[in-house]
Amino acid sequence: MSSVFKSICQYQVGQNGVVATPDNGMVNIYAGLVPLLFMAIYFANNNIKLSIIIRRAVLSFILLWAFGNPLLNYVFHGFHFQSYVPNRFSVFLIFLVVSMLADTLLDYEKLSEKHVLIPVVSTTALLIIVWTKYPDKNMKSLTLSLIFLFVYIIIILMKNFKRLKSDFFF
């Protein structure tokens, strides 16, 4: 399970890129925090078929788990042991997360405030807990990530309050 937490910690802003390392748990995730926040909104979206949401959630978890699991890592590397370029298959997770972001943005205006705010706040709380409790912290990266996270939340809140206000008066 620590490999999943390690992968989630790689989502922090300002993390050093992984070029070559003997640590098989390291991963380059170039998708960023915004798609991660919107991933939670995607899972709460009623406009997307539940079967698609479940398939993407399971696939996301398997890919996150595979970053630190030797057997899954071996399978996703084409039945070869990785050699100093860990988790080259992370591009699949990036593509999956960005496609979930796109699906969420297409339906964003149709979502209720509770379908936006509850997932964003709970994801933020979960990220803060994982990032602060994980033993190998990069404080600069953690601080930067928390700043970006709160800026994104403020932007999402402003967007939702603007929508609430316009719905109230019209």
Backbone as a ProteinNet text record, in pm:
[ID]
protein_1_A
[PRIMARY]
MSSVFKSICQYQVGQNGVVATPDNGMVNIYAGLVPLLFMAIYFANNNIKLSIIIRRAVLSFILLWAFGNPLLNYVFHGFHFQSYVPNRFSVFLIFLVVSMLADTLLDYEKLSEKHVLIPVVSTTALLIIVWTKYPDKNMKSLTLSLIFLFVYIIIILMKNFKRLKSDFFF
[TERTIARY]
82.1	0	86.4	208.6	294.6	333.4	332.5	364.3	257.7	130.7	23	44.3	78.7	103.8	225.2	325.7	444.7	408.3	323.5	280.1	196.7	111	29.9	118.7	225	318.5	393.4	405.5	470.2	384.8	258	170.6	201	290.1	319.3	387.5	358.7	420.4	567.4	653.9	795.5	873.7	814.8	888.5	998.6	1107.3	1215.8	1174.4	1204.2	1174.3	1260.9	1206.4	1278.8	1332	1463.5	1523.9	1575	1662.2	1714.6	1738.2	1685.1	1699.3	1682.9	1753.4	1733.3	1605.4	1539.8	1416.6	1299.9	1250	1142.7	1007.7	996.3	869.6	851.5	955.2	945.3	868.1	801.6	721.6	712.8	715	691.6	544.7	476.1	335.1	325.3	297.7	297.7	158.9	59	-78.1	-109	-50.5	-69.7	-186.7	-208.5	-309.3	-451.4	-469.3	-604.5	-676.4	-614.2	-683.9	-711.8	-623.8	-645.1	-767.3	-783.7	-902.7	-1029.2	-1022.1	-1139.7	-1170.2	-1073.1	-1095.8	-1202.8	-1200.5	-1302.3	-1439.2	-1443.2	-1570.3	-1620.8	-1529.1	-1565.3	-1636.1	-1584.3	-1644.5	-1782.1	-1810.3	-1940.8	-2037	-1994.5	-2073.8	-2182.8	-2307.6	-2420.1	-2445.3	-2384.1	-2407.1	-2323.9	-2231.8	-2146.7	-2193.6	-2197.9	-2244.4	-2159.9	-2227	-2160.1	-2058.7	-2089.9	-1997.5	-1865.5	-1872.6	-1750.3	-1670.7	-1739.5	-1672.3	-1601.2	-1669.5	-1609.4	-1487.7	-1498.8	-1385.4	-1264.4	-1287.9	-1175.6	-1117.9	-1202.2	-1153.1	-1066.4	-1111.3	-1034.8	-902.9	-906.9	-784.9	-687.1	-738.4	-652.3	-585	-662.9	-605.9	-502.7	-530.3	-433.9	-303.9	-313.9	-192.6	-115.7	-187	-119.4	-52.7	-122.6	-67.8	54	50.3	158.1	290	284.8	408	502.2	448.4	534.2	525.6	441.4	424.3	513.3	606	700.3	634.8	530.6	466.1	392	308.2	235.3	331.9	436	536.5	601.8	630.5	690.1	595.1	467	367.3	354	342	323.1	448.9	562.1	684.3	705.3	599.4	609.7	685	667.4	733.5	886	931.7	1074.8	1091.2	1205.3	1233.8	1279.7	1230	1270.5	1415.3	1482.3	1622.7	1648.5	1645.7	1679	1588.7	1485	1385.1	1250.5	1217.5	1102.4	968.5	879.8	739	715.1	771.1	751.4	605.9	527.7	386.7	300.1	361.7	284.8	208.7	249.4	178.9	34.4	8	-128.8	-214.9	-157.6	-230.6	-253.4	-153.1	-166.4	-278.8	-280.3	-384.9	-522.5	-532.4	-658.9	-707.9	-618.6	-656.3	-697	-625.1	-659.2	-792.3	-818.8	-947.9	-1063	-1040	-1142.1	-1163.8	-1056	-1066.9	-1150.9	-1125.5	-1200.8	-1348.8	-1379.8	-1520.8	-1588.6	-1516.1	-1572	-1595.4	-1500.8	-1516.8	-1631.4	-1655.8	-1767.9	-1902.1	-1912.6	-2037.3	-2036.3	-1934.4	-1916.4	-2035.2	-2087.9	-2198.8	-2327.7	-2340.7	-2461	-2457.3	-2339.9	-2325.2	-2377.4	-2437	-2482.4	-2362.3	-2384.5	-2276	-2223.9	-2314.8	-2271.6	-2188.5	-2215.4	-2137.2	-1999.6	-1979.3	-1849	-1773.5	-1839.2	-1770	-1731.6	-1819.8	-1789.1	-1669.2	-1665.1	-1545.8	-1416.8	-1423.4	-1301.9	-1250.3	-1337.7	-1296	-1243.9	-1312.5	-1266.5	-1133.7	-1115.3	-987.4	-875.6	-903.6	-804	-764.5	-862.2	-832.5	-749.9	-786.8	-713.2	-569.4	-551.4	-416.1	-330.7	-389.3	-314.5	-273.6	-363.2	-330.9	-218.4	-230.7	-128.3	4.6	2.8	127.8	196.9	120.7	185	227.6	157.8	192.1	299.4	322.1	421.4	560.2	642.4	769.1	873.6	882.6	984.1	925.4	935.6	876.1	982.2	944.9	1021.7	941.7	988	909.3	879.9	974.7	950.8	837.5	841.8	738.6	604.1	605.9	482.3	419.7	499.2	448.4	392	466.1	418.7	288.2	279.7	159.2	39.2	59.6	-50.6	-97.7	-3.9	-41.3	-123.9	-75.5	-149.5	-286.1	-291.1	-415.7	-519.2	-477.9	-572	-612.3	-522.8	-559	-663.7	-644.4	-741.7	-877	-875.3	-1001.6	-1072.4	-997.9	-1058.2	-1120.3	-1051.1	-1104.6	-1232.7	-1232.5	-1352.1	-1466.7	-1437.1	-1540.8	-1597.5	-1510.1	-1556.4	-1645	-1607.3	-1686.5	-1823.4	-1827.5	-1954.9	-2040.8	-1980.9	-2060.4	-2112	-2035	-2080.9	-2201.4	-2194.5	-2305.5	-2426.8	-2406.1	-2516.2	-2583.4	-2502.9	-2553.2	-2634.1	-2580.9	-2652.8	-2781.1	-2781.6	-2903.8	-3008.1	-2963	-3054.3	-3129.3	-3058.9	-3117.9	-3189.9	-3167.5	-3231.9	-3321.3
-119.6	0	125.9	114.6	233	277.3	185.6	224.1	316.4	294.7	382.7	521.5	528.2	657.4	726.2	649.1	705.7	765.6	696.8	746.4	872.8	877	996.8	1113.7	1086.6	1193.6	1246.8	1167.5	1214	1317	1333.8	1433.6	1574.5	1588	1720.4	1809	1936.9	2035.7	2048.7	2056.3	2077.3	1951.4	1835.8	1711.4	1699.6	1640.2	1617.6	1510.5	1534.5	1435.8	1312.9	1198.2	1071.8	1034.7	1041.1	1003.8	861.1	838.1	703.7	687.7	580.1	555.6	406.1	354.4	214.6	193.5	302.7	293	263.5	141.6	101	162.5	229	289.8	431.1	490.8	628.1	629.8	742.5	752.1	898.2	921.6	1055	1066.9	1155.3	1180.6	1327	1350.8	1486	1547.5	1485.4	1534.5	1650.4	1655.6	1767.4	1751.9	1857.8	1854.5	1877	1958.4	1988.9	1862.1	1779.4	1656.4	1565.1	1567	1484.4	1532.6	1663.6	1717.2	1684.6	1698.5	1673.5	1524.7	1440.2	1296.7	1260.5	1325	1299.7	1347.6	1460.9	1509.3	1410.8	1354.7	1256.3	1136.6	1089.1	973.6	1005.1	1131.7	1171.7	1218.3	1214	1264.5	1163.6	1206.4	1119.1	1113.7	1202.3	1207.6	1105.5	1040.2	938.9	802.4	705.8	571.8	514.9	451.5	394.9	287.3	210.5	104.9	164.1	278.2	344.2	399.8	459	513.6	401.3	288.5	176.5	122	104.9	53.3	145.3	275.6	370.2	377.2	366.4	367.9	245.5	129.4	6.1	12.9	57.5	68.7	169.2	280.7	380.3	320.5	249.7	189.9	83.3	1.2	-102.1	-38.1	68.7	136.2	199	263.2	319.7	210	99.7	-12.3	-71.7	-77.2	-139.8	-63.9	63.8	141.5	84.8	19.4	-35.7	-185.6	-249.8	-394	-462.9	-547.4	-608.9	-692.9	-769.3	-854.8	-771.5	-679.7	-593.9	-506.6	-460.8	-379.7	-460	-585.5	-675.5	-694.6	-713.3	-732.2	-606.2	-489.5	-364.5	-319.7	-376.6	-347.5	-448.5	-519.1	-612.5	-738.7	-784.1	-904.4	-891.2	-771.2	-742.9	-672.4	-694.2	-620.2	-480.2	-382.2	-245.2	-224.1	-141	-115.9	34.3	86.6	225.8	329.4	290.8	385.7	335.2	373.3	312.8	358.7	263.8	289	368.4	318.3	382.8	381.3	292.8	282.2	388.2	481.2	587.3	672.6	669.2	744.5	696.5	569.4	518.2	582.3	596.5	662.3	809.3	874.7	1016.1	1032.5	948.6	956	931.7	834.5	803	920.1	979.9	1091.9	1213.6	1240.6	1355.7	1330.6	1207.1	1178.5	1193.8	1159.2	1181.7	1330.9	1408.4	1554.2	1609	1562.6	1611	1577.4	1454.7	1415.7	1500.5	1530.7	1612.6	1755.1	1811.5	1948.9	1962.2	1857.6	1861.8	1869.4	1808.4	1807.3	1903.3	1984.4	2064.8	2156.6	2222.2	2316.3	2245.3	2117.4	2041.9	1987.4	1988.9	1930.6	2025.2	1966.8	2047.9	2088.3	2185.7	2235.1	2126.1	2043.4	1937.1	1832	1809.1	1713.7	1768.6	1896.6	1957.5	1978.9	2040.8	2082.4	1965.7	1871	1758.8	1678	1637.9	1564.4	1645.4	1774.7	1856.4	1872.3	1899.6	1917	1784.6	1674.9	1545.7	1503.3	1528.9	1497.4	1582.2	1708	1796.5	1747.2	1711.9	1661.3	1533.3	1442.7	1317.8	1342.9	1432.3	1464.2	1524.5	1615.6	1678.3	1573.6	1482.1	1376.8	1287.8	1241.9	1153.9	1225.8	1348.9	1422.6	1453	1490.2	1525.6	1403.1	1291.5	1170.7	1086.4	1106.8	1025.5	1061.1	961.5	989.7	1063.8	1036.9	1101.1	1225.7	1337.7	1462	1554.2	1620.5	1732	1856	1928.3	2037.8	2148.3	2177	2279.2	2236.4	2112.7	2058.2	2050.9	2010.9	2003.2	2141.6	2240.7	2376.3	2430.3	2413.1	2457.1	2388.7	2260.2	2184.5	2232.7	2258.7	2307.8	2445.2	2531	2663.2	2648	2568	2546.2	2484.2	2388.6	2321.4	2420.4	2508.3	2606.3	2710.2	2747.1	2839	2773.8	2646.5	2576	2566.6	2541.3	2532.2	2666.6	2773.2	2906.8	2935.7	2899.3	2921	2839.9	2714.6	2629.8	2685.3	2728.5	2787.1	2914.8	3000.2	3124.4	3092.6	2995	2955.7	2904.9	2824.6	2771.4	2877.8	2970	3076.2	3172.4	3195.1	3279.7	3214.2	3083.5	3010.9	3012.3	2998	3003.7	3139.9	3243.9	3379.1	3406.8	3363	3388.2	3305.2	3184.7	3105.1	3164.6	3229.2	3286.9	3407.6	3491.4	3614.2	3596.8	3490.3	3475.2	3356.7
0	0	0	53.4	56.7	-83	-180.3	-317.4	-373.7	-335.5	-380.3	-321.6	-192.4	-129	-191.2	-224.2	-287.6	-423.6	-498.3	-628.6	-613.7	-512.4	-488.3	-449.7	-375.8	-338.9	-461	-565.5	-688.2	-761.3	-721.5	-780.5	-730.8	-635	-580.6	-684.4	-674.4	-761.8	-724.7	-822.2	-796.3	-764.8	-787.7	-766.4	-871.2	-831.3	-926.4	-1025.8	-1152.1	-1254.3	-1237.3	-1271.5	-1257.5	-1395.3	-1411.2	-1538.2	-1528.8	-1435	-1411.2	-1262.4	-1207.9	-1065.5	-1037.7	-938.8	-901.6	-819.8	-774.5	-696.3	-789.7	-785.5	-875.5	-841.7	-728.1	-689.8	-740.7	-796.1	-845.3	-976.8	-1001.9	-1124.3	-1166.4	-1295.6	-1349.9	-1386.1	-1317.3	-1347.4	-1387.2	-1512.9	-1565.8	-1573.9	-1513.6	-1528.1	-1433.6	-1317.5	-1226.7	-1131.2	-1053.6	-948.6	-998.6	-1100.5	-1148.5	-1195.1	-1279.7	-1316.6	-1197.8	-1098.8	-980.6	-902.5	-889.4	-822.4	-900.9	-1031.6	-1114.5	-1128	-1095.3	-1096.4	-993.8	-879.5	-777.3	-824.6	-893.7	-948.5	-1053.8	-1130.8	-1232.9	-1169.1	-1055.6	-990.3	-931.7	-903.9	-849.8	-958.4	-1083.2	-1194.5	-1232.8	-1223.8	-1258.4	-1408.2	-1484.7	-1628.9	-1706.1	-1638.7	-1701.8	-1652.8	-1743.1	-1706.1	-1592.4	-1498.6	-1382.5	-1422.7	-1525.3	-1568.7	-1618.9	-1686.8	-1735.1	-1618.4	-1522.6	-1404.7	-1328.2	-1310	-1236.3	-1311.1	-1441.9	-1519.7	-1509.7	-1521.9	-1514	-1373.5	-1272	-1133.6	-1106.2	-1149.4	-1128.6	-1204.1	-1328.5	-1407.8	-1346.2	-1296.7	-1229.7	-1107.7	-1027.4	-906.7	-940.8	-1041.1	-1081.6	-1128.7	-1206.6	-1254.6	-1138.4	-1045.1	-927.7	-845.7	-829.3	-752.2	-822.2	-955	-1031.9	-1021.9	-989.8	-979.5	-874.2	-772	-667.1	-651.5	-728.5	-718.6	-822.1	-780.6	-875.3	-985	-950.5	-1050.9	-1156.2	-1110.1	-1205.1	-1286.3	-1220.8	-1288.6	-1401	-1373.1	-1472.8	-1591.3	-1562.9	-1669.1	-1753.7	-1688.7	-1763.2	-1837.4	-1803.5	-1879.1	-1991.7	-2029	-2140.5	-2104.7	-1979.9	-1929.4	-1934.2	-1898.6	-1883.1	-1749	-1687.6	-1565.5	-1605.3	-1532.8	-1564.7	-1523.6	-1599.1	-1568.6	-1562.2	-1442.8	-1411.7	-1477.5	-1547.5	-1597.4	-1545.3	-1422.9	-1357.6	-1416	-1425	-1453.9	-1581.9	-1688.5	-1818.5	-1861.1	-1804.4	-1839.9	-1771.7	-1700.1	-1634.3	-1734.6	-1859.8	-1963.1	-1974.6	-1946.1	-1950.6	-1842.2	-1721.9	-1613.7	-1647.5	-1701.4	-1738.5	-1839.8	-1942.9	-2043.8	-1982	-1892.8	-1827.6	-1741.9	-1665.7	-1579	-1662.5	-1769.1	-1854.5	-1927.2	-1966.5	-2030.8	-1930.8	-1803.7	-1701	-1679	-1683.4	-1672	-1786.7	-1907.7	-2024	-2011.3	-1970.5	-1952.6	-1845.3	-1739.9	-1632.1	-1679	-1751.3	-1798.5	-1898.6	-1977	-2071.5	-1999	-1882.1	-1805.5	-1686.9	-1673.7	-1552.5	-1524.7	-1626.5	-1606.2	-1564.1	-1596.5	-1562.1	-1419.4	-1356.2	-1223.1	-1115.5	-1013	-900.6	-815.4	-728.7	-644.1	-551.3	-501.3	-409.9	-483.6	-611.6	-690	-726.7	-703.4	-729	-598.4	-502.2	-380.3	-288.7	-269.5	-179.4	-228.9	-357	-402.8	-396.4	-427.4	-425.7	-283.2	-190.4	-50.4	6.8	-22.6	30.8	-31.9	-161.3	-225.5	-167.9	-145.5	-86.3	52.7	132.3	267.2	260	170.8	154.8	110.2	13.1	-33.2	77.4	153.4	263.3	366.6	398.9	495.8	443.1	318.6	261.8	251.8	201.2	182.5	314.4	416.9	544	623.9	609	683.7	616.5	486.2	416.6	470.3	505.7	574.4	490.4	362.2	277.4	213.5	285.3	238.2	179	72.3	19	58.5	159.7	216.7	115.3	27.5	-74.7	-166.9	-208.6	-296.2	-224.7	-98.5	-20.1	-5.3	29.4	46	-84.9	-193.2	-324.6	-362.6	-337.4	-370.9	-291	-162.8	-79.5	-126.1	-165	-217.2	-344.1	-438.7	-562.9	-536.3	-444.2	-412.1	-359.8	-269.9	-214.5	-318.5	-407.3	-515.8	-606.1	-640.2	-723.3	-654.2	-524.8	-450.4	-449.7	-429.6	-431.2	-567.4	-674.5	-809.6	-830.4	-786.8	-800.8	-717.2	-595.6	-510.4	-571.3	-623.3	-686.5	-806.5	-884.3	-1001.5	-957.4	-852	-805	-739.1	-662.9	-601.9	-707.4	-811.5	-921.7	-989.1	-1006.9	-1067.9	-975.4	-844.8	-749.3	-752	-754.8	-755.5	-882.8	-997.2	-1122.2	-1129.5	-1072.8	-1070.4	-977.4	-872.7	-775.3	-831.6	-907.8	-957.8	-1091.4	-1162.2	-1293.5	-1298.5
[MASK]
++++++++++++++++++++++++++++++++++++++++++++++++++++++++++++++++++++++++++++++++++++++++++++++++++++++++++++++++++++++++++++++++++++++++++++++++++++++++++++++++++++++++++

